[in-house]
PDB file of C-alpha atoms in Angstrom:
ATOM      1  CA  MET A   1     102.838 119.494  96.897  1.00  0.00           C
ATOM      2  CA  GLU A   2     105.447 117.431  99.478  1.00  0.00           C
ATOM      3  CA  ILE A   3     107.482 115.144  96.588  1.00  0.00           C
ATOM      4  CA  ILE A   4     109.187 112.171  99.052  1.00  0.00           C
ATOM      5  CA  PRO A   5     111.579 110.134  97.158  1.00  0.00           C
ATOM      6  CA  ALA A   6     111.221 105.938  97.448  1.00  0.00           C
ATOM      7  CA  ILE A   7     113.485 103.619  98.242  1.00  0.00           C
ATOM      8  CA  ASP A   8     112.946  99.794  98.660  1.00  0.00           C
ATOM      9  CA  ILE A   9     115.431  97.407 100.246  1.00  0.00           C
ATOM     10  CA  ILE A  10     115.658  94.518  99.377  1.00  0.00           C
ATOM     11  CA  ASP A  11     118.975  92.477 100.663  1.00  0.00           C
ATOM     12  CA  GLY A  12     120.620  96.134 101.502  1.00  0.00           C
ATOM     13  CA  LYS A  13     120.017  97.231  98.287  1.00  0.00           C
ATOM     14  CA  CYS A  14     117.904  99.615  96.581  1.00  0.00           C
ATOM     15  CA  VAL A  15     115.746  98.148  94.422  1.00  0.00           C
ATOM     16  CA  ARG A  16     111.820  98.197  92.867  1.00  0.00           C
ATOM     17  CA  LEU A  17     109.496  95.768  91.583  1.00  0.00           C
ATOM     18  CA  THR A  18     106.694  95.132  88.820  1.00  0.00           C
ATOM     19  CA  GLU A  19     103.377  95.511  90.401  1.00  0.00           C
ATOM     20  CA  GLY A  20     104.221  93.761  93.955  1.00  0.00           C
ATOM     21  CA  ASP A  21     105.810  90.848  92.729  1.00  0.00           C
ATOM     22  CA  TYR A  22     109.686  89.626  93.896  1.00  0.00           C
ATOM     23  CA  THR A  23     109.919  88.347  91.338  1.00  0.00           C
ATOM     24  CA  GLN A  24     110.172  91.733  88.933  1.00  0.00           C
ATOM     25  CA  LYS A  25     112.753  93.033  90.721  1.00  0.00           C
ATOM     26  CA  THR A  26     115.653  95.033  89.382  1.00  0.00           C
ATOM     27  CA  VAL A  27     118.557  96.420  91.624  1.00  0.00           C
ATOM     28  CA  TYR A  28     119.318 100.119  91.145  1.00  0.00           C
ATOM     29  CA  ASN A  29     121.895 101.085  93.399  1.00  0.00           C
ATOM     30  CA  GLU A  30     123.841  98.887  95.922  1.00  0.00           C
ATOM     31  CA  ASN A  31     124.080 101.184  98.377  1.00  0.00           C
ATOM     32  CA  PRO A  32     121.143 102.945 100.045  1.00  0.00           C
ATOM     33  CA  LEU A  33     123.008 105.932 101.440  1.00  0.00           C
ATOM     34  CA  GLU A  34     123.850 106.822  97.824  1.00  0.00           C
ATOM     35  CA  VAL A  35     121.225 106.453  96.571  1.00  0.00           C
ATOM     36  CA  ALA A  36     119.712 109.343 100.394  1.00  0.00           C
ATOM     37  CA  LYS A  37     122.167 111.303  99.392  1.00  0.00           C
ATOM     38  CA  SER A  38     122.334 112.343  95.547  1.00  0.00           C
ATOM     39  CA  PHE A  39     117.868 113.175  96.376  1.00  0.00           C
ATOM     40  CA  GLU A  40     118.915 115.337  99.827  1.00  0.00           C
ATOM     41  CA  ASP A  41     122.130 116.956  97.646  1.00  0.00           C
ATOM     42  CA  ALA A  42     119.060 118.146  95.067  1.00  0.00           C
ATOM     43  CA  GLY A  43     117.009 119.814  97.632  1.00  0.00           C
ATOM     44  CA  ILE A  44     114.753 116.384  98.696  1.00  0.00           C
ATOM     45  CA  LYS A  45     113.827 116.826 102.220  1.00  0.00           C
ATOM     46  CA  ARG A  46     111.817 113.534 102.772  1.00  0.00           C
ATOM     47  CA  LEU A  47     112.337 110.380 102.196  1.00  0.00           C
ATOM     48  CA  HIS A  48     109.941 106.801 101.852  1.00  0.00           C
ATOM     49  CA  LEU A  49     111.974 104.058 102.880  1.00  0.00           C
ATOM     50  CA  VAL A  50     110.139 100.520 102.532  1.00  0.00           C
ATOM     51  CA  ASP A  51     111.913  97.024 103.913  1.00  0.00           C
ATOM     52  CA  LEU A  52     110.303  94.580 101.668  1.00  0.00           C
ATOM     53  CA  ASP A  53     112.628  92.030 103.347  1.00  0.00           C
ATOM     54  CA  GLY A  54     111.098  93.203 106.207  1.00  0.00           C
ATOM     55  CA  ALA A  55     106.972  93.097 104.409  1.00  0.00           C
ATOM     56  CA  LYS A  56     107.920  90.172 103.423  1.00  0.00           C
ATOM     57  CA  ALA A  57     108.815  88.043 106.658  1.00  0.00           C
ATOM     58  CA  GLY A  58     106.840  89.673 109.620  1.00  0.00           C
ATOM     59  CA  LYS A  59     109.352  91.710 111.362  1.00  0.00           C
ATOM     60  CA  VAL A  60     111.880  94.824 110.437  1.00  0.00           C
ATOM     61  CA  THR A  61     114.705  93.527 109.252  1.00  0.00           C
ATOM     62  CA  ASN A  62     116.682  96.266 106.601  1.00  0.00           C
ATOM     63  CA  TRP A  63     117.405  98.730 109.985  1.00  0.00           C
ATOM     64  CA  LYS A  64     120.398  99.343 110.406  1.00  0.00           C
ATOM     65  CA  VAL A  65     119.879 100.596 105.987  1.00  0.00           C
ATOM     66  CA  LEU A  66     117.588 103.214 108.263  1.00  0.00           C
ATOM     67  CA  GLU A  67     119.976 103.850 110.974  1.00  0.00           C
ATOM     68  CA  SER A  68     122.406 104.095 108.218  1.00  0.00           C
ATOM     69  CA  ILE A  69     120.975 107.470 106.037  1.00  0.00           C
ATOM     70  CA  ALA A  70     119.512 108.744 108.890  1.00  0.00           C
ATOM     71  CA  LYS A  71     122.841 109.565 111.050  1.00  0.00           C
ATOM     72  CA  ASN A  72     124.413 110.779 107.109  1.00  0.00           C
ATOM     73  CA  THR A  73     121.556 112.287 106.521  1.00  0.00           C
ATOM     74  CA  GLN A  74     119.105 114.785 107.398  1.00  0.00           C
ATOM     75  CA  LEU A  75     116.227 113.427 106.003  1.00  0.00           C
ATOM     76  CA  VAL A  76     112.843 113.364 107.355  1.00  0.00           C
ATOM     77  CA  ILE A  77     112.230 109.256 107.255  1.00  0.00           C
ATOM     78  CA  ASP A  78     108.466 107.427 106.984  1.00  0.00           C
ATOM     79  CA  PHE A  79     110.381 103.317 107.529  1.00  0.00           C
ATOM     80  CA  GLY A  80     107.408 100.602 106.172  1.00  0.00           C
ATOM     81  CA  GLY A  81     108.154  96.720 105.532  1.00  0.00           C
ATOM     82  CA  GLY A  82     107.199  94.699 109.020  1.00  0.00           C
ATOM     83  CA  ILE A  83     105.995  96.347 111.736  1.00  0.00           C
ATOM     84  CA  LYS A  84     104.489  93.920 114.118  1.00  0.00           C
ATOM     85  CA  LYS A  85     105.323  94.153 117.246  1.00  0.00           C
ATOM     86  CA  GLU A  86     106.739  96.722 120.173  1.00  0.00           C
ATOM     87  CA  SER A  87     110.113  95.406 119.511  1.00  0.00           C
ATOM     88  CA  ASP A  88     109.493  96.159 116.041  1.00  0.00           C
ATOM     89  CA  LEU A  89     108.488 100.042 116.058  1.00  0.00           C
ATOM     90  CA  LYS A  90     110.991 100.805 118.556  1.00  0.00           C
ATOM     91  CA  ILE A  91     113.723  99.915 116.481  1.00  0.00           C
ATOM     92  CA  VAL A  92     112.335 101.958 114.016  1.00  0.00           C
ATOM     93  CA  PHE A  93     111.610 105.418 116.178  1.00  0.00           C
ATOM     94  CA  GLU A  94     115.087 104.363 117.172  1.00  0.00           C
ATOM     95  CA  SER A  95     116.694 103.779 114.507  1.00  0.00           C
ATOM     96  CA  GLY A  96     116.521 107.056 113.424  1.00  0.00           C
ATOM     97  CA  ALA A  97     112.356 107.159 110.877  1.00  0.00           C
ATOM     98  CA  GLU A  98     110.255 110.113 112.544  1.00  0.00           C
ATOM     99  CA  LEU A  99     107.452 108.246 110.721  1.00  0.00           C
ATOM    100  CA  ALA A 100     106.354 104.824 111.178  1.00  0.00           C
ATOM    101  CA  THR A 101     104.229 103.155 108.111  1.00  0.00           C
ATOM    102  CA  ILE A 102     102.053 101.622 109.301  1.00  0.00           C
ATOM    103  CA  GLY A 103      99.422  99.184 106.463  1.00  0.00           C
ATOM    104  CA  SER A 104      99.039  95.645 107.488  1.00  0.00           C
ATOM    105  CA  LEU A 105      99.170  95.193 110.695  1.00  0.00           C
ATOM    106  CA  ALA A 106      96.812  98.006 110.738  1.00  0.00           C
ATOM    107  CA  VAL A 107      94.332  94.923 108.723  1.00  0.00           C
ATOM    108  CA  LYS A 108      94.766  92.928 110.621  1.00  0.00           C
ATOM    109  CA  GLU A 109      95.386  93.736 114.833  1.00  0.00           C
ATOM    110  CA  PRO A 110      93.801  96.822 114.372  1.00  0.00           C
ATOM    111  CA  ALA A 111      93.410  97.822 118.235  1.00  0.00           C
ATOM    112  CA  LEU A 112      97.466  97.571 118.510  1.00  0.00           C
ATOM    113  CA  PHE A 113      97.373  99.912 116.629  1.00  0.00           C
ATOM    114  CA  GLU A 114      95.410 102.128 117.643  1.00  0.00           C
ATOM    115  CA  THR A 115      97.014 101.886 121.634  1.00  0.00           C
ATOM    116  CA  TRP A 116      99.854 102.731 119.627  1.00  0.00           C
ATOM    117  CA  LEU A 117      98.245 105.343 118.603  1.00  0.00           C
ATOM    118  CA  LYS A 118      97.291 106.774 121.647  1.00  0.00           C
ATOM    119  CA  GLN A 119     101.126 105.500 122.888  1.00  0.00           C
ATOM    120  CA  TYR A 120     103.703 107.227 120.655  1.00  0.00           C
ATOM    121  CA  GLY A 121     100.616 110.006 119.583  1.00  0.00           C
ATOM    122  CA  GLU A 122      99.230 109.683 115.866  1.00  0.00           C
ATOM    123  CA  SER A 123     101.735 111.912 113.960  1.00  0.00           C
ATOM    124  CA  ARG A 124     104.736 108.980 114.115  1.00  0.00           C
ATOM    125  CA  PHE A 125     102.491 107.257 111.789  1.00  0.00           C
ATOM    126  CA  LEU A 126     102.089 107.545 108.144  1.00  0.00           C
ATOM    127  CA  LEU A 127      99.179 104.870 107.457  1.00  0.00           C
ATOM    128  CA  GLY A 128     100.013 102.883 103.902  1.00  0.00           C
ATOM    129  CA  ALA A 129      96.633 101.792 101.868  1.00  0.00           C
ATOM    130  CA  ASP A 130      97.732  99.031  99.085  1.00  0.00           C
ATOM    131  CA  VAL A 131      94.909  98.102  97.443  1.00  0.00           C
ATOM    132  CA  LYS A 132      94.069  96.779  94.234  1.00  0.00           C
ATOM    133  CA  GLY A 133      91.136  97.952  92.686  1.00  0.00           C
ATOM    134  CA  GLU A 134      89.645  99.864  95.991  1.00  0.00           C
ATOM    135  CA  ASN A 135      90.423  96.840  97.832  1.00  0.00           C
ATOM    136  CA  ILE A 136      92.904  96.575 100.760  1.00  0.00           C
ATOM    137  CA  ALA A 137      96.050  94.278 100.386  1.00  0.00           C
ATOM    138  CA  ILE A 138      99.057  93.417 102.921  1.00  0.00           C
ATOM    139  CA  GLY A 139     101.558  91.199 103.467  1.00  0.00           C
ATOM    140  CA  GLY A 140     103.889  93.009 101.076  1.00  0.00           C
ATOM    141  CA  TRP A 141     101.031  93.226  98.205  1.00  0.00           C
ATOM    142  CA  LEU A 142     100.828  88.505  98.587  1.00  0.00           C
ATOM    143  CA  GLU A 143      97.583  88.513 100.013  1.00  0.00           C
ATOM    144  CA  THR A 144      93.770  91.217  99.069  1.00  0.00           C
ATOM    145  CA  THR A 145      90.907  91.642 102.143  1.00  0.00           C
ATOM    146  CA  ASN A 146      87.510  92.190 101.535  1.00  0.00           C
ATOM    147  CA  GLU A 147      88.030  95.610 103.249  1.00  0.00           C
ATOM    148  CA  THR A 148      87.571  98.495 100.168  1.00  0.00           C
ATOM    149  CA  ILE A 149      90.262 101.696 100.816  1.00  0.00           C
ATOM    150  CA  ILE A 150      87.294 104.013 101.440  1.00  0.00           C
ATOM    151  CA  GLU A 151      85.918 102.176 104.475  1.00  0.00           C
ATOM    152  CA  PHE A 152      89.675 102.099 105.823  1.00  0.00           C
ATOM    153  CA  ILE A 153      90.362 106.122 106.447  1.00  0.00           C
ATOM    154  CA  HIS A 154      86.876 106.137 107.621  1.00  0.00           C
ATOM    155  CA  LYS A 155      88.078 103.810 110.558  1.00  0.00           C
ATOM    156  CA  TYR A 156      91.038 105.876 111.185  1.00  0.00           C
ATOM    157  CA  ILE A 157      90.717 109.005 110.093  1.00  0.00           C
ATOM    158  CA  SER A 158      87.870 108.673 113.628  1.00  0.00           C
ATOM    159  CA  LYS A 159      91.204 107.825 115.359  1.00  0.00           C
ATOM    160  CA  GLY A 160      93.095 110.788 114.720  1.00  0.00           C
ATOM    161  CA  VAL A 161      95.438 109.361 112.111  1.00  0.00           C
ATOM    162  CA  THR A 162      95.931 112.447 109.450  1.00  0.00           C
ATOM    163  CA  GLN A 163      98.590 110.665 106.926  1.00  0.00           C
ATOM    164  CA  LEU A 164      97.928 108.754 104.533  1.00  0.00           C
ATOM    165  CA  PHE A 165      99.188 107.270 101.592  1.00  0.00           C
ATOM    166  CA  CYS A 166      97.514 105.176  99.148  1.00  0.00           C
ATOM    167  CA  THR A 167      99.698 102.902  96.442  1.00  0.00           C
ATOM    168  CA  ASP A 168      97.364 100.982  93.529  1.00  0.00           C
ATOM    169  CA  ILE A 169      99.497  97.927  92.601  1.00  0.00           C
ATOM    170  CA  SER A 170      98.169  97.648  89.620  1.00  0.00           C
ATOM    171  CA  LYS A 171     100.173 100.607  89.143  1.00  0.00           C
ATOM    172  CA  ASP A 172     103.122  99.897  90.496  1.00  0.00           C
ATOM    173  CA  GLY A 173     106.983 100.276  88.635  1.00  0.00           C
ATOM    174  CA  LYS A 174     104.577  99.605  85.573  1.00  0.00           C
ATOM    175  CA  LEU A 175     105.357 103.506  85.072  1.00  0.00           C
ATOM    176  CA  GLU A 176     101.281 103.544  83.046  1.00  0.00           C
ATOM    177  CA  GLY A 177     100.877 106.927  85.295  1.00  0.00           C
ATOM    178  CA  PRO A 178      99.165 107.410  88.353  1.00  0.00           C
ATOM    179  CA  SER A 179      94.782 105.892  89.909  1.00  0.00           C
ATOM    180  CA  ILE A 180      93.780 109.555  89.231  1.00  0.00           C
ATOM    181  CA  GLU A 181      90.359 108.208  90.144  1.00  0.00           C
ATOM    182  CA  LEU A 182      90.428 106.585  92.727  1.00  0.00           C
ATOM    183  CA  TYR A 183      92.749 109.089  95.048  1.00  0.00           C
ATOM    184  CA  LYS A 184      90.270 112.559  93.342  1.00  0.00           C
ATOM    185  CA  LYS A 185      87.865 110.094  94.535  1.00  0.00           C
ATOM    186  CA  ILE A 186      89.225 110.177  98.606  1.00  0.00           C
ATOM    187  CA  ILE A 187      90.092 112.898  98.941  1.00  0.00           C
ATOM    188  CA  GLN A 188      86.635 114.523  97.991  1.00  0.00           C
ATOM    189  CA  GLN A 189      85.610 112.252 101.029  1.00  0.00           C
ATOM    190  CA  PHE A 190      88.390 113.437 103.001  1.00  0.00           C
ATOM    191  CA  PRO A 191      89.206 116.545 102.616  1.00  0.00           C
ATOM    192  CA  GLU A 192      91.210 117.028 106.279  1.00  0.00           C
ATOM    193  CA  LEU A 193      93.490 113.718 104.889  1.00  0.00           C
ATOM    194  CA  TYR A 194      96.929 114.308 104.216  1.00  0.00           C
ATOM    195  CA  PHE A 195      96.857 112.213 101.511  1.00  0.00           C
ATOM    196  CA  ILE A 196      99.523 110.863  99.611  1.00  0.00           C
ATOM    197  CA  ALA A 197     100.124 109.417  95.920  1.00  0.00           C
ATOM    198  CA  SER A 198     101.195 106.647  95.740  1.00  0.00           C
ATOM    199  CA  GLY A 199     102.709 104.489  92.296  1.00  0.00           C
ATOM    200  CA  GLY A 200     102.657 104.498  87.870  1.00  0.00           C
ATOM    201  CA  VAL A 201     103.877 108.045  88.809  1.00  0.00           C
ATOM    202  CA  SER A 202     105.706 107.919  85.681  1.00  0.00           C
ATOM    203  CA  SER A 203     106.745 112.113  84.555  1.00  0.00           C
ATOM    204  CA  MET A 204     106.590 116.112  85.831  1.00  0.00           C
ATOM    205  CA  HIS A 205     102.520 115.357  83.591  1.00  0.00           C
ATOM    206  CA  ASP A 206     101.374 112.795  86.824  1.00  0.00           C
ATOM    207  CA  ILE A 207     102.665 114.855  89.590  1.00  0.00           C
ATOM    208  CA  ASP A 208     101.202 118.251  88.012  1.00  0.00           C
ATOM    209  CA  GLU A 209      98.031 116.160  87.342  1.00  0.00           C
ATOM    210  CA  LEU A 210      98.380 115.188  90.905  1.00  0.00           C
ATOM    211  CA  ARG A 211      98.808 118.447  92.334  1.00  0.00           C
ATOM    212  CA  LEU A 212      95.676 119.475  90.775  1.00  0.00           C
ATOM    213  CA  ILE A 213      93.415 117.207  92.081  1.00  0.00           C
ATOM    214  CA  GLY A 214      94.520 118.040  96.020  1.00  0.00           C
ATOM    215  CA  CYS A 215      96.762 116.040  96.776  1.00  0.00           C
ATOM    216  CA  SER A 216      98.993 116.232  99.638  1.00  0.00           C
ATOM    217  CA  GLY A 217     101.943 114.841  98.417  1.00  0.00           C
ATOM    218  CA  VAL A 218     103.593 112.042  96.399  1.00  0.00           C
ATOM    219  CA  ILE A 219     106.053 109.245  96.300  1.00  0.00           C
ATOM    220  CA  VAL A 220     107.864 108.396  93.382  1.00  0.00           C
ATOM    221  CA  GLY A 221     110.005 105.843  92.717  1.00  0.00           C
ATOM    222  CA  LYS A 222     110.975 104.341  90.033  1.00  0.00           C
ATOM    223  CA  ALA A 223     110.271 106.794  87.539  1.00  0.00           C
ATOM    224  CA  ILE A 224     113.951 108.351  89.216  1.00  0.00           C
ATOM    225  CA  TYR A 225     115.489 105.320  88.370  1.00  0.00           C
ATOM    226  CA  GLU A 226     114.850 104.831  85.659  1.00  0.00           C
ATOM    227  CA  GLY A 227     115.672 107.693  84.372  1.00  0.00           C
ATOM    228  CA  ARG A 228     112.168 108.827  83.293  1.00  0.00           C
ATOM    229  CA  ILE A 229     111.943 112.033  86.174  1.00  0.00           C
ATOM    230  CA  LYS A 230     115.256 114.385  87.080  1.00  0.00           C
ATOM    231  CA  ILE A 231     115.623 114.642  90.300  1.00  0.00           C
ATOM    232  CA  SER A 232     116.539 118.623  89.832  1.00  0.00           C
ATOM    233  CA  GLU A 233     112.932 117.958  88.376  1.00  0.00           C
ATOM    234  CA  LEU A 234     111.243 117.096  91.800  1.00  0.00           C
ATOM    235  CA  CYS A 235     112.727 120.514  93.591  1.00  0.00           C
TER     236      CYS A 235
END
């Protein structure tokens, strides 16, 4: 199972939110590149980089952070937050991201996303599914839709998407453990999917549980920054 540390960015700084609430923000480091290098030095190969300003504003905002990390590390970066137009997508790829993370746009503008899948190739995209309960949440977690996670995945697997991460917002940033039952349900229904768990990971025990149920990867954030998991344990 692939371990993927997360760096969430607001105002160019490494932060974490609790339950996706922008008013519940903790700044962990003012230099995201320093954090990324510490991951790489420990043997980590991949990074999940989230532009929270971009997610809220609806346009890519912290692309300079992406560019800095891509130029100064060998990490495989997936970048998301605010990718709404092809000009945003081009900025993300030109700034060094291997994969673009698409969430809200896949819900609101499926035809545009499907065009990108054909134009750039399915392998360049990581589909993000943020959920409240089992329903998709979009816009930096500020809006909940009527579409279920199962419906969402089924639609895009048929379009060629192969990688997806799912974040249970009720768990995110709370260090109370991941949504094991929800993830089991998804993996059982879509065994061919490269499924990445996200949200609530608080210990190596949680990571072991996710491995046992068949997750292909796991995104880990706050547990690292709070010292619950040592970077050295992840490799």
